[in-house]
CSV table of C-alpha atoms and ligand atoms in Angstrom, one decimal:
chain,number,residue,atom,x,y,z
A,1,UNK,CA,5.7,13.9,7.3
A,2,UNK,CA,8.0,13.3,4.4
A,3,UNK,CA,7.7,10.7,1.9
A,4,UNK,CA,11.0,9.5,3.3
A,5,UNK,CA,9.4,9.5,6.8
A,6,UNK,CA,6.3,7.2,5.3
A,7,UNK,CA,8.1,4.7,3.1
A,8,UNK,CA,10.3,4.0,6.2
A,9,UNK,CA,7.1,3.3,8.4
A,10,UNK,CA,5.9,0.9,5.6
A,11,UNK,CA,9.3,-0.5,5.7
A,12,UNK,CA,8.9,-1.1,9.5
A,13,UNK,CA,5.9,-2.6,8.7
A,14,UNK,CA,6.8,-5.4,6.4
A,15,UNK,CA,9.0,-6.3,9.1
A,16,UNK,CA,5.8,-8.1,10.6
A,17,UNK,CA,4.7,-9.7,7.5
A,18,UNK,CA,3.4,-13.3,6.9
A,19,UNK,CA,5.5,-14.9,3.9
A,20,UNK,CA,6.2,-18.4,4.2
A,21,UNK,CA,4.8,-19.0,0.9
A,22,UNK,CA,6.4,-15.9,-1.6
A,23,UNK,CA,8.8,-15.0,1.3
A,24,UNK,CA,8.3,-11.8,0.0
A,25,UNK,CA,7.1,-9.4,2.9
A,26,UNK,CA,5.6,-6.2,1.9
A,27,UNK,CA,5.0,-3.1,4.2
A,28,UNK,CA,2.5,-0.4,3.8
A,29,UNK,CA,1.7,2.9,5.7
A,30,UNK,CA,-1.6,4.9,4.5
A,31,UNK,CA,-1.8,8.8,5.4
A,32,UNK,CA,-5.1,10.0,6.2
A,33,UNK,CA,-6.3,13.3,6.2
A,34,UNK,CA,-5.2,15.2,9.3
A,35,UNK,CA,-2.4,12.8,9.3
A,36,UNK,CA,-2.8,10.0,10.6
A,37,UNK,CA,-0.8,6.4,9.8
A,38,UNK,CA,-2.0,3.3,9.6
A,39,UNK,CA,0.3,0.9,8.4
A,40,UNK,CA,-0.3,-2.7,7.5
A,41,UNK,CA,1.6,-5.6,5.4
A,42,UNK,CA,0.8,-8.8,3.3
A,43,UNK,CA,-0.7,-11.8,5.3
A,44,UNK,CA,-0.3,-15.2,3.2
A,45,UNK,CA,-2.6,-17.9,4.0
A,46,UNK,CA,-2.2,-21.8,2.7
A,47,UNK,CA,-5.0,-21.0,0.6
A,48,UNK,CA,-3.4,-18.6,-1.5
A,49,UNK,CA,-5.8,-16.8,-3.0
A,50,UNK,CA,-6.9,-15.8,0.7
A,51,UNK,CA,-4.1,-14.0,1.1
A,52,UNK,CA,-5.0,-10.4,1.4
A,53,UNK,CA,-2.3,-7.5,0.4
A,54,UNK,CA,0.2,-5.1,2.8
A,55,UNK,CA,-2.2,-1.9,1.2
A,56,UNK,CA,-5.2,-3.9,1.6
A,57,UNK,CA,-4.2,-4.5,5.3
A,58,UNK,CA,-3.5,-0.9,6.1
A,59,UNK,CA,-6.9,0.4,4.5
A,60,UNK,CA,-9.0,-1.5,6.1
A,61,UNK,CA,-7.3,-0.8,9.3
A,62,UNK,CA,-8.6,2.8,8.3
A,63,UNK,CA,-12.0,2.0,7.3
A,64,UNK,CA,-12.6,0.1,10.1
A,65,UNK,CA,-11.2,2.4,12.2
A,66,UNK,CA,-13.5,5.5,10.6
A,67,UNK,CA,-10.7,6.7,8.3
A,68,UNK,CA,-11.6,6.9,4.4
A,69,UNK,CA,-10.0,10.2,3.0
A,70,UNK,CA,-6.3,8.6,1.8
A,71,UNK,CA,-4.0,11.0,1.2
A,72,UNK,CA,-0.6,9.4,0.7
A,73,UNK,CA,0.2,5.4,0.6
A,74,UNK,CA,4.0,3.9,0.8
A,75,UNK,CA,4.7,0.7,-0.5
A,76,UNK,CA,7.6,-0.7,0.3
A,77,UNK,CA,9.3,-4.2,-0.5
A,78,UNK,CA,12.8,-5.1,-1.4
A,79,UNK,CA,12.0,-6.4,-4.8
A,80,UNK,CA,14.5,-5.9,-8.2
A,81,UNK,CA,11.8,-2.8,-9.2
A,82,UNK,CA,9.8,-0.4,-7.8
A,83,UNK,CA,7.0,-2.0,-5.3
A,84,UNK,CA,3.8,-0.6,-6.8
A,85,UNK,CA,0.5,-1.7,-5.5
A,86,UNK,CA,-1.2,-4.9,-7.7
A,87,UNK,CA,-4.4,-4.5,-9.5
A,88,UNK,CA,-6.5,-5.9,-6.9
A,89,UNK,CA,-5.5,-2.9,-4.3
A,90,UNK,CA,-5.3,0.4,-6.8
A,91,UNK,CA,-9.1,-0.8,-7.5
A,92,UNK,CA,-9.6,-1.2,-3.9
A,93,UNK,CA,-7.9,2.0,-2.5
A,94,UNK,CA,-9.5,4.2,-5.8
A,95,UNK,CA,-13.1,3.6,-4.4
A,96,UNK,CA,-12.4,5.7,-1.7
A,97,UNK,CA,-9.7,8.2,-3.3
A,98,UNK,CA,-8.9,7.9,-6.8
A,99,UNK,CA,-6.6,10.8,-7.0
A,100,UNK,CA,-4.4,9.8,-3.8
A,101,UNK,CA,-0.9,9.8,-4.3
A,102,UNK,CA,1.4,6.4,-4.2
A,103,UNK,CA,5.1,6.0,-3.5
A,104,UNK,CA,6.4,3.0,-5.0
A,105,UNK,CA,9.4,1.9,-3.1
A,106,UNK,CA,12.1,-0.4,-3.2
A,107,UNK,CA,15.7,-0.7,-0.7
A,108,UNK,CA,16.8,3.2,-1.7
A,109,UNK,CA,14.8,4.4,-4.3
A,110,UNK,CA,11.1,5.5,-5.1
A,111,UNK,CA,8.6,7.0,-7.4
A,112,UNK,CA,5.6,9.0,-6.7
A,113,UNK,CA,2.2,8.6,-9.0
A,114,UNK,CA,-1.4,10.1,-8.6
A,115,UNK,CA,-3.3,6.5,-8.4
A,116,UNK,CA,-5.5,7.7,-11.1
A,117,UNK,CA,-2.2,7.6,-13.4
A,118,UNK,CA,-1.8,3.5,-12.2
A,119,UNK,CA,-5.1,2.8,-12.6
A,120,UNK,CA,-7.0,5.5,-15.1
A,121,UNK,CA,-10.6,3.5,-15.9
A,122,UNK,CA,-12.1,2.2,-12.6
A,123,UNK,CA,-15.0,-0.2,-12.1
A,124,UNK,CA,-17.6,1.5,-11.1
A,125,UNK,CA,-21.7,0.9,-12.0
B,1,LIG,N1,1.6,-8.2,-2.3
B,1,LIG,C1,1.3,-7.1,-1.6
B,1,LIG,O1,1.4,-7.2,-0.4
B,1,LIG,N2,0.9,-6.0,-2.2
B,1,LIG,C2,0.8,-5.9,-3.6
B,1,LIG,O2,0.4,-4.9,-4.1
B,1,LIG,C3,1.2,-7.0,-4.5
B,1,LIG,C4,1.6,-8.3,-3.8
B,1,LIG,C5,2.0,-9.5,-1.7
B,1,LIG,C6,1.1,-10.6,-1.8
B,1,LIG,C7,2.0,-11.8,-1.6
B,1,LIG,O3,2.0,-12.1,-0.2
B,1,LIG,C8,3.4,-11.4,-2.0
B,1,LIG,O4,3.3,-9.9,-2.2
B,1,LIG,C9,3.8,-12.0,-3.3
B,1,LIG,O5,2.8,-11.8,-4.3
């Protein structure tokens, strides 16, 4: 699949997202090894803080669905820059592959980083 080919799945997938808060949806599509997609986007909640991430979503779609060997992850929202992944999720998606690569995406326009460039020091103990 081409990177075009994945950031337009994420795309599709922040079609589904749940923003009445930021009313900012996000999509996200996860390669796996052997290729396999699982997408996911952001799910707000009137708590805010229990909101949980469009990345977030589409790993633990994985996970759950015995898939832990990330390949590739698009992130795609239509945002003034470059939709890269927030703290919260290049911590979360590094404990199971730090060296996975991530396309930032906005409307026409991306950028392609190994995750340990975004996040180089990860908690670990
Ligand atoms: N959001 C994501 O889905 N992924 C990120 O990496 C950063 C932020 C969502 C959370 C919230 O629903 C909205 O974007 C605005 O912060």
């Amino acid at each position: 699949m081409t990177d075009r080919e994945l950031i337009n799945l994420a795309k599709e997938a922040s079609k589904n997202a749940y923003v009445p808060y930021s009313r900012f949806p996000v999509g996200a599509a996860l390669e796996c090894r052997g290729g396999i997609v699982f997408t996911g986007c952001n799910i707000e909640n009137a708590a805010l803080g229990s909101t949980i991430c469009a990345e977030r979503t589409a790993a633990c779609k994985a996970i759950s669905e015995g898939h832990r060997d990330f390949v590739r992850i698009a992130v795609y929202g239509e945002g003034e820059g470059y939709c890269y992944p927030c703290g919260a999720c290049r911590q979360f998606l590094a404990e199971f592959a730090p060296e996975m690569e991530v396309l930032s995406a906005k409307k026409d326009r991306y950028v392609s980083n190994k995750l340990s460039e975004l996040l180089p020091h990860t908690f670990n103990f």
